[in-house]
GROMACS .gro file of N, CA and C in nm:
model
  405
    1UNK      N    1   1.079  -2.719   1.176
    1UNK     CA    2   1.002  -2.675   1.290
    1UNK      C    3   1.080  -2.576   1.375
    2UNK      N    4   1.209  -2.611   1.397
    2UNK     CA    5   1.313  -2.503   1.474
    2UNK      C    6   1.276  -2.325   1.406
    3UNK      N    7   1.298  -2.322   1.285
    3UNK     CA    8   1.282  -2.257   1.252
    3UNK      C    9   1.167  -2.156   1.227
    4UNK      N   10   1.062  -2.243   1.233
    4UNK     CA   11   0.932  -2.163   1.273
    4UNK      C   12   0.907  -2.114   1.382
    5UNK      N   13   0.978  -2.173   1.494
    5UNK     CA   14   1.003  -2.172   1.625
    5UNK      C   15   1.096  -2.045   1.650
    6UNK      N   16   1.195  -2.017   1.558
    6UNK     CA   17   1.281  -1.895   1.588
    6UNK      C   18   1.174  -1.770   1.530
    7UNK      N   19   1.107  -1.785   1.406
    7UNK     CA   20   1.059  -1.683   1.382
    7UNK      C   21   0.938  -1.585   1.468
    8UNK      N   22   0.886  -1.732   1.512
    8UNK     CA   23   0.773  -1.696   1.560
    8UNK      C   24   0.812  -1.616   1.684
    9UNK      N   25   0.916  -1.671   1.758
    9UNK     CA   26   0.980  -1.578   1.885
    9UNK      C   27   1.066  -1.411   1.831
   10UNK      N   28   1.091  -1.393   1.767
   10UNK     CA   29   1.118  -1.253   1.665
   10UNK      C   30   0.995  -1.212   1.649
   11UNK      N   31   0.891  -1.271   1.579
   11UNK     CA   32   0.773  -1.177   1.576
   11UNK      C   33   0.683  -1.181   1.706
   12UNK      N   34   0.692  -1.228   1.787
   12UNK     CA   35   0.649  -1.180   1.963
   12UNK      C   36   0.697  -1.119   1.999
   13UNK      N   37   0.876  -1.078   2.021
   13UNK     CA   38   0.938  -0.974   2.054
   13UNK      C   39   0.904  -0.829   1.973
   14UNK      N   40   0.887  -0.849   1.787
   14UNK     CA   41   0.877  -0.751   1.773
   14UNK      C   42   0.695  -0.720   1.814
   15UNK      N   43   0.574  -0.763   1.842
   15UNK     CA   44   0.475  -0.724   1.898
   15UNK      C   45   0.497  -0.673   2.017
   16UNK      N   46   0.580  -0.746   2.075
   16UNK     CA   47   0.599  -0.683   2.242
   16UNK      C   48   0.636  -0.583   2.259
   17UNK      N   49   0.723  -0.516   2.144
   17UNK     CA   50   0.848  -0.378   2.135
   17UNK      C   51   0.716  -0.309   2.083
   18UNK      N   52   0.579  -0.338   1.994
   18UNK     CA   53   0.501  -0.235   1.948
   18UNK      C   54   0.396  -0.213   2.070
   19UNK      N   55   0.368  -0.272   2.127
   19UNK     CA   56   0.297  -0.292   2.253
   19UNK      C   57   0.332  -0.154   2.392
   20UNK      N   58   0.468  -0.196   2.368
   20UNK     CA   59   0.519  -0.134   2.466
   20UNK      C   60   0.564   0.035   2.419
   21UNK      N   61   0.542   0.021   2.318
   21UNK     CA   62   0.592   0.144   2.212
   21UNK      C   63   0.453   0.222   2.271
   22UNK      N   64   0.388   0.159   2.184
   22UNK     CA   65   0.210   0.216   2.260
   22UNK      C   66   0.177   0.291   2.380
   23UNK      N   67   0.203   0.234   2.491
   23UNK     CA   68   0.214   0.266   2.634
   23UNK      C   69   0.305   0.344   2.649
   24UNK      N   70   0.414   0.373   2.611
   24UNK     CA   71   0.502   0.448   2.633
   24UNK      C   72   0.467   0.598   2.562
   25UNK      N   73   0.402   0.584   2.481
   25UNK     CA   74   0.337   0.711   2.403
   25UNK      C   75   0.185   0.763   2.438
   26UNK      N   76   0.176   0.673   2.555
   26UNK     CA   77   0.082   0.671   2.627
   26UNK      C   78  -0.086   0.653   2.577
   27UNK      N   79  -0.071   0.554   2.431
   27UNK     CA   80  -0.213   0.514   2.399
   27UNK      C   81  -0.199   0.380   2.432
   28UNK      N   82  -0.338   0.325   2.395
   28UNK     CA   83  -0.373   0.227   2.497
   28UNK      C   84  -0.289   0.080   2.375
   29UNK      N   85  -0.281  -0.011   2.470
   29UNK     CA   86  -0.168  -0.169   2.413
   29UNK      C   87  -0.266  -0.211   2.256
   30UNK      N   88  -0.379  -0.167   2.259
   30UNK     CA   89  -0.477  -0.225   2.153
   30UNK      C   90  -0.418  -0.140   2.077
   31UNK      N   91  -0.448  -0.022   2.056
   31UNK     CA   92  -0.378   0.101   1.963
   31UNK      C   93  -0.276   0.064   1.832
   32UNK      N   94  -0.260   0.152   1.744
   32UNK     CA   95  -0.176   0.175   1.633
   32UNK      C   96  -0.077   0.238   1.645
   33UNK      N   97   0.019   0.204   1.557
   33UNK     CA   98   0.155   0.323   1.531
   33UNK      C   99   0.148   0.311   1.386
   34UNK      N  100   0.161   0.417   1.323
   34UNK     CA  101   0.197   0.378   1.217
   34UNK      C  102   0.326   0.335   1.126
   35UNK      N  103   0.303   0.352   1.029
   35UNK     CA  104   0.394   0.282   0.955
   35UNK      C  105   0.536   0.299   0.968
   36UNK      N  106   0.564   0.455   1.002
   36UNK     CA  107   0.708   0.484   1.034
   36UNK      C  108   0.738   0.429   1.157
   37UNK      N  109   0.661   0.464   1.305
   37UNK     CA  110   0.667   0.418   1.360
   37UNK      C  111   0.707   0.276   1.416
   38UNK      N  112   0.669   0.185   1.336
   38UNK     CA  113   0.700   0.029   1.342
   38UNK      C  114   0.820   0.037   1.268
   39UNK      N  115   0.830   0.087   1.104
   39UNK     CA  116   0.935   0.079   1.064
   39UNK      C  117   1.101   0.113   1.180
   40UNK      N  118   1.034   0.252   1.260
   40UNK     CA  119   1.113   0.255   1.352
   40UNK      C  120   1.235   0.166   1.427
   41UNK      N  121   1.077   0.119   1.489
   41UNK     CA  122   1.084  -0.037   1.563
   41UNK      C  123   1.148  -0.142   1.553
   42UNK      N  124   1.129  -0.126   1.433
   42UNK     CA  125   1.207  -0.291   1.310
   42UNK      C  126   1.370  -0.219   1.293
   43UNK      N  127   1.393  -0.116   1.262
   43UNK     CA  128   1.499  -0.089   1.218
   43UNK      C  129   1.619  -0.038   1.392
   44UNK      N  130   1.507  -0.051   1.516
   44UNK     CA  131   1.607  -0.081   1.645
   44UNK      C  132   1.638  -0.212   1.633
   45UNK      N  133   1.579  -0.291   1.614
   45UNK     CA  134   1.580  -0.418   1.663
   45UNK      C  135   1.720  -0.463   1.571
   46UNK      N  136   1.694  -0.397   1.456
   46UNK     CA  137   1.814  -0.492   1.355
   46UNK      C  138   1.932  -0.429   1.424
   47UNK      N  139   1.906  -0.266   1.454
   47UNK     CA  140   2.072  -0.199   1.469
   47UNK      C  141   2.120  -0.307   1.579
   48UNK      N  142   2.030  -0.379   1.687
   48UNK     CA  143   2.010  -0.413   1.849
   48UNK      C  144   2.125  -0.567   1.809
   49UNK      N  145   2.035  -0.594   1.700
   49UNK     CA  146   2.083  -0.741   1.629
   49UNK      C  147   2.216  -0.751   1.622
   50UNK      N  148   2.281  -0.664   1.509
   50UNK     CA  149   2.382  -0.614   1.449
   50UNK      C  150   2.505  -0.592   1.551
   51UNK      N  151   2.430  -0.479   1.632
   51UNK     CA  152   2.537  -0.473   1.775
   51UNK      C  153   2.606  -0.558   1.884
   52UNK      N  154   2.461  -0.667   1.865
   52UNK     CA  155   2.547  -0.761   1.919
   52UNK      C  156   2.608  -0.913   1.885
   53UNK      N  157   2.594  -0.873   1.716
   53UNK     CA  158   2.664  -0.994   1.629
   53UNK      C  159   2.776  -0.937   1.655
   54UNK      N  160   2.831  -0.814   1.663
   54UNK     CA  161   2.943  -0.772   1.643
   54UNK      C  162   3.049  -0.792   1.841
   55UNK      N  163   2.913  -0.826   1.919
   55UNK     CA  164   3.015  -0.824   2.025
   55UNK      C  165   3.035  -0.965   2.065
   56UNK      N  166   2.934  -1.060   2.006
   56UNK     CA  167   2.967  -1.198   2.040
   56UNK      C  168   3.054  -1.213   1.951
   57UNK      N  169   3.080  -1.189   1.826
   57UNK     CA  170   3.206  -1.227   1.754
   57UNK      C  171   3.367  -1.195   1.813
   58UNK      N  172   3.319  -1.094   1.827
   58UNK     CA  173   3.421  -1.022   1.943
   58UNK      C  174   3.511  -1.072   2.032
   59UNK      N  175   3.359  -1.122   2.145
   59UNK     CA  176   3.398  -1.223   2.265
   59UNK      C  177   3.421  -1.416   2.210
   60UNK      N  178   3.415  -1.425   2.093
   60UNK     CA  179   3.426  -1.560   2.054
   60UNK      C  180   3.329  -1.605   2.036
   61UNK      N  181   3.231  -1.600   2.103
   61UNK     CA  182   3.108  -1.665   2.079
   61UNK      C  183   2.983  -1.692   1.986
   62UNK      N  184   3.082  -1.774   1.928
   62UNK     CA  185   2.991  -1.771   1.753
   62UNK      C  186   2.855  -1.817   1.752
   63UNK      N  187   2.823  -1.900   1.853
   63UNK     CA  188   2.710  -1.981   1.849
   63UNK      C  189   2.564  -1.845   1.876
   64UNK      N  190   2.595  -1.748   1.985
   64UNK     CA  191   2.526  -1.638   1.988
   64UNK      C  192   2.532  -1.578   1.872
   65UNK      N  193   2.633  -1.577   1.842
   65UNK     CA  194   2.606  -1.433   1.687
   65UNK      C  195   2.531  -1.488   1.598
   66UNK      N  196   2.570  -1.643   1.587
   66UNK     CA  197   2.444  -1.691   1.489
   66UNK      C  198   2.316  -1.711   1.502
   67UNK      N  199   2.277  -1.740   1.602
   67UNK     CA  200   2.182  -1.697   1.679
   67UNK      C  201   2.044  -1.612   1.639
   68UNK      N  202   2.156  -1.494   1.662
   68UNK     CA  203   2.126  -1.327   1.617
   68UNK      C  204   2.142  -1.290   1.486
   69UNK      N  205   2.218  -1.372   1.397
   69UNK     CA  206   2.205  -1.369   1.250
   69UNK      C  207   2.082  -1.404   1.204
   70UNK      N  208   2.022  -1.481   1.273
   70UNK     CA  209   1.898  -1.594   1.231
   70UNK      C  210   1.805  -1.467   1.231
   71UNK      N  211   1.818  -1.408   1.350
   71UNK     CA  212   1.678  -1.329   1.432
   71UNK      C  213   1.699  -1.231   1.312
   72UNK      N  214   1.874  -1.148   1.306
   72UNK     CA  215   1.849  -1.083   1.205
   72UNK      C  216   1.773  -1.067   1.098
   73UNK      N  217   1.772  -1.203   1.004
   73UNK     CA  218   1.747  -1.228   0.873
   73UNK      C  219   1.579  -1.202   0.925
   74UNK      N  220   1.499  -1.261   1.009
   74UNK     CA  221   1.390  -1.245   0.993
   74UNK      C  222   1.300  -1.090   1.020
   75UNK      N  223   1.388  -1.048   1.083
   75UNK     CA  224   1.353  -0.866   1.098
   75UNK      C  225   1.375  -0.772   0.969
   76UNK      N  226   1.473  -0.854   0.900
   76UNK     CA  227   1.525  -0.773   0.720
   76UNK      C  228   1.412  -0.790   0.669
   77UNK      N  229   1.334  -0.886   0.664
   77UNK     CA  230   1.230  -0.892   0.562
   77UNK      C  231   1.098  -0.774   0.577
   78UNK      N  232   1.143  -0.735   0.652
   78UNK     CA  233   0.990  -0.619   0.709
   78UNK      C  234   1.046  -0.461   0.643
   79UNK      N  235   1.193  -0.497   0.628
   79UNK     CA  236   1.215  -0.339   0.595
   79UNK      C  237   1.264  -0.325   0.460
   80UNK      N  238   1.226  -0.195   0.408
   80UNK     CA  239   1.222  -0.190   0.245
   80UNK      C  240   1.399  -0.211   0.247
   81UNK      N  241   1.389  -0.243   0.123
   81UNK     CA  242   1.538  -0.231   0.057
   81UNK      C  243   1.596  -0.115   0.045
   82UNK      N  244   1.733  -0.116   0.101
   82UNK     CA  245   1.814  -0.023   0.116
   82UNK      C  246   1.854   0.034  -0.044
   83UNK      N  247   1.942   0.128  -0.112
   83UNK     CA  248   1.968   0.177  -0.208
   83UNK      C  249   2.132   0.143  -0.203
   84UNK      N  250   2.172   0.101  -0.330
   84UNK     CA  251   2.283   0.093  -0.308
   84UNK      C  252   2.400   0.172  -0.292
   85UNK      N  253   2.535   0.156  -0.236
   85UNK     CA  254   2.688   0.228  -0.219
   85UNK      C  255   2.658   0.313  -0.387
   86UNK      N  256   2.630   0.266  -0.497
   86UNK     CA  257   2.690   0.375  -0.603
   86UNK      C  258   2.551   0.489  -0.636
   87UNK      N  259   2.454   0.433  -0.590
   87UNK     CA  260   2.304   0.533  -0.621
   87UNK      C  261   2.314   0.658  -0.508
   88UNK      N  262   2.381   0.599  -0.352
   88UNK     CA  263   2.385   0.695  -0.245
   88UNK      C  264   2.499   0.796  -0.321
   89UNK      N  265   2.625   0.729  -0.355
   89UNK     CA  266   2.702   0.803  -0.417
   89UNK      C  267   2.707   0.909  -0.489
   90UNK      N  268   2.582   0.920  -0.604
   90UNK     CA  269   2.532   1.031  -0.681
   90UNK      C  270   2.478   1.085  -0.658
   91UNK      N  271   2.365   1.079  -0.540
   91UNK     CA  272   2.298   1.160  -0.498
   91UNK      C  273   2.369   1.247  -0.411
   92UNK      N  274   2.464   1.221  -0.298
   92UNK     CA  275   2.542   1.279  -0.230
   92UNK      C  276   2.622   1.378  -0.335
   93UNK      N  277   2.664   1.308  -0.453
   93UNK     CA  278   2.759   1.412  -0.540
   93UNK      C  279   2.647   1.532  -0.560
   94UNK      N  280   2.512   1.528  -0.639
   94UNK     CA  281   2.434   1.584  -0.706
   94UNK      C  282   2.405   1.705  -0.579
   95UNK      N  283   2.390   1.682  -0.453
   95UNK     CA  284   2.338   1.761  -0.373
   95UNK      C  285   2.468   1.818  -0.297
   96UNK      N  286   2.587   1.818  -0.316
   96UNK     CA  287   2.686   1.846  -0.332
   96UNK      C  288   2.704   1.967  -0.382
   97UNK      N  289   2.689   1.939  -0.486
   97UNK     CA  290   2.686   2.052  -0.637
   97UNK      C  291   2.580   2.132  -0.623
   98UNK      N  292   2.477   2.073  -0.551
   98UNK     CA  293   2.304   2.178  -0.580
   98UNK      C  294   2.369   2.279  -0.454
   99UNK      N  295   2.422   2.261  -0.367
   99UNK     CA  296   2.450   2.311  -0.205
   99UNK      C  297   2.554   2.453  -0.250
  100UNK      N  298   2.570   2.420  -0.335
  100UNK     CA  299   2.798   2.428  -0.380
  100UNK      C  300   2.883   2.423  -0.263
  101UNK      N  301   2.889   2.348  -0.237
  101UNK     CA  302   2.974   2.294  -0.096
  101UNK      C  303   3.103   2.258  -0.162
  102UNK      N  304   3.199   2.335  -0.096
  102UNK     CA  305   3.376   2.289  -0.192
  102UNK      C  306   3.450   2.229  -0.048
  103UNK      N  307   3.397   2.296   0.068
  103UNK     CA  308   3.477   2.297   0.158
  103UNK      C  309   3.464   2.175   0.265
  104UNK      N  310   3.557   2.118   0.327
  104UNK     CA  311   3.544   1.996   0.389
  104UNK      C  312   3.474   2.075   0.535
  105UNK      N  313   3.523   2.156   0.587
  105UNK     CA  314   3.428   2.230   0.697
  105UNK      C  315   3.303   2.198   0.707
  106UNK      N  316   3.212   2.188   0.560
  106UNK     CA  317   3.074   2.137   0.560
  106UNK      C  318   3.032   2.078   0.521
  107UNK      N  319   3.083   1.943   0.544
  107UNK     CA  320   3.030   1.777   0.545
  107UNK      C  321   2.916   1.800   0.632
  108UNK      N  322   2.949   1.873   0.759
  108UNK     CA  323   2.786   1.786   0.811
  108UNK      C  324   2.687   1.860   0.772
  109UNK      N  325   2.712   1.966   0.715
  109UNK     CA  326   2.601   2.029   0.664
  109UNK      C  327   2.563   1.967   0.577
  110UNK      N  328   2.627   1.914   0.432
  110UNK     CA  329   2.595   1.818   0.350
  110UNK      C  330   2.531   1.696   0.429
  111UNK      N  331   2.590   1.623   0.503
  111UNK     CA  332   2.534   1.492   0.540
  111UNK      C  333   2.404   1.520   0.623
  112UNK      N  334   2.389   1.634   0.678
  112UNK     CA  335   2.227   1.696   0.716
  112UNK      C  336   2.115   1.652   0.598
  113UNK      N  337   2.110   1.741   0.498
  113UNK     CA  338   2.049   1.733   0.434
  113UNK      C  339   2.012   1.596   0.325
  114UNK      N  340   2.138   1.510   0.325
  114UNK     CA  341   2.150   1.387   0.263
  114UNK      C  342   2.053   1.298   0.345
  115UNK      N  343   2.084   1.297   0.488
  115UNK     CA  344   2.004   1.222   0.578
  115UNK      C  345   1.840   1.224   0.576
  116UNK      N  346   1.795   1.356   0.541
  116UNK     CA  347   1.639   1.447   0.524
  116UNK      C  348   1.625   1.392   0.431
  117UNK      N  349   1.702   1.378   0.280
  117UNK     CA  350   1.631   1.292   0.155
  117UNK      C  351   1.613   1.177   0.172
  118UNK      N  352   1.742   1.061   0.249
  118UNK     CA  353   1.712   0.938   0.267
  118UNK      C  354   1.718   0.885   0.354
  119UNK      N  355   1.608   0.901   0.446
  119UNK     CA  356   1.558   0.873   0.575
  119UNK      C  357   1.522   0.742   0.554
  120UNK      N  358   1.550   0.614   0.599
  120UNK     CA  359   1.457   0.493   0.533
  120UNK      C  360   1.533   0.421   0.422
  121UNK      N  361   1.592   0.499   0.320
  121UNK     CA  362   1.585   0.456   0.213
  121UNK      C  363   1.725   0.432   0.178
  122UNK      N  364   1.857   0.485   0.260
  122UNK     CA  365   1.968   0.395   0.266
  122UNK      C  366   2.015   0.410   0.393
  123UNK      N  367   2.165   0.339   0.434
  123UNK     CA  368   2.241   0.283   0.585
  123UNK      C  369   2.294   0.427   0.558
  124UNK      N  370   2.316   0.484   0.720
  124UNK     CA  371   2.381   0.587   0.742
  124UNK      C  372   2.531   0.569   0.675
  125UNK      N  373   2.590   0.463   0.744
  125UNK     CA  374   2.708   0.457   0.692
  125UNK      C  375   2.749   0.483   0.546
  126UNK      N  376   2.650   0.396   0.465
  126UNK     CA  377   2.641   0.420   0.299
  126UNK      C  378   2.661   0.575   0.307
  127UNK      N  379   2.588   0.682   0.364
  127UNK     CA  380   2.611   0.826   0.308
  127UNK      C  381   2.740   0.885   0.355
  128UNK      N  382   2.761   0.826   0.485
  128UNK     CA  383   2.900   0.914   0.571
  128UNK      C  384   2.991   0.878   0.450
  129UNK      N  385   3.008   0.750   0.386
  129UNK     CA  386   3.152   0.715   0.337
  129UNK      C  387   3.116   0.788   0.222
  130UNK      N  388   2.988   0.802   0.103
  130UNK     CA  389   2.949   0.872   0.020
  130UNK      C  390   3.033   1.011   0.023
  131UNK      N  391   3.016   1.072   0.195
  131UNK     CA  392   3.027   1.224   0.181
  131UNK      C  393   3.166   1.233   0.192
  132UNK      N  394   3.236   1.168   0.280
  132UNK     CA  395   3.384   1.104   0.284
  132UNK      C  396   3.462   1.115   0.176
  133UNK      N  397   3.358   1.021   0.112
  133UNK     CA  398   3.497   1.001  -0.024
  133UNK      C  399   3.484   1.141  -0.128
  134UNK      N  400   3.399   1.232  -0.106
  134UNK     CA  401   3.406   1.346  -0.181
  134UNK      C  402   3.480   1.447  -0.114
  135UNK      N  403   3.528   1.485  -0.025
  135UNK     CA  404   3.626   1.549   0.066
  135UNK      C  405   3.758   1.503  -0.019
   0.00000   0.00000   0.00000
């Protein structure tokens, strides 16, 4: 029952964050966002999560981070699966090579365009270290 109890308070917060998303874009609380949009939504909440597993661990306070692990896990399930460290890897190489980029000067130009292919579809970090480790 606890646990239905945690979820169900994660999915009120995340209605409340689409609610308020609404109004703030100035259509009415009944209204739609679509799909990116929420995806949006879902993917603050986890960074929100994340940020502050990392500061209650920080400050000691394990009982919060787990907490926020919990809330975590139930916000993961809404967002597609990430791609993994060795798939980001090749693609970063492949568009690398399509760019001909030799020079470390233009990583962010590379990591520009890496970001435009996988918007959604992997962790920033996955591409920075991708573009990283090819430097």
């Amino acid at each position: 029952m606890a646990k239905d109890a945690e979820r169900l308070s994660v999915l009120r917060g995340l209605s409340s964050s689409i609610t308020n998303d609404l109004v703030d874009k100035g259509r009415t609380p009944s209204g739609e966002l679509t799909d990116e949009e929420v995806l949006a939504l879902i993917r603050r909440a986890v960074k929100q999560r994340k940020d502050s597993i990392e500061q209650f661990t920080t400050g000691g306070r394990e009982d919060l981070a787990a907490a926020e692990k919990a809330e975590l896990a139930y916000l993961e399930v809404y967002l597609p699966q990430m791609m993994a460290y060795d798939e980001v890897l090749k693609i970063v190489a492949a568009k690398k090579e399509e760019l001909a980029i030799t020079d470390a000067k233009d990583k962010g130009k590379l990591m520009s365009e890496i970001m435009k292919d996988l918007k959604g579809k992997a962790e920033g970090m996955d591409v920075k270290n991708a573009v990283d480790s090819l430097f």
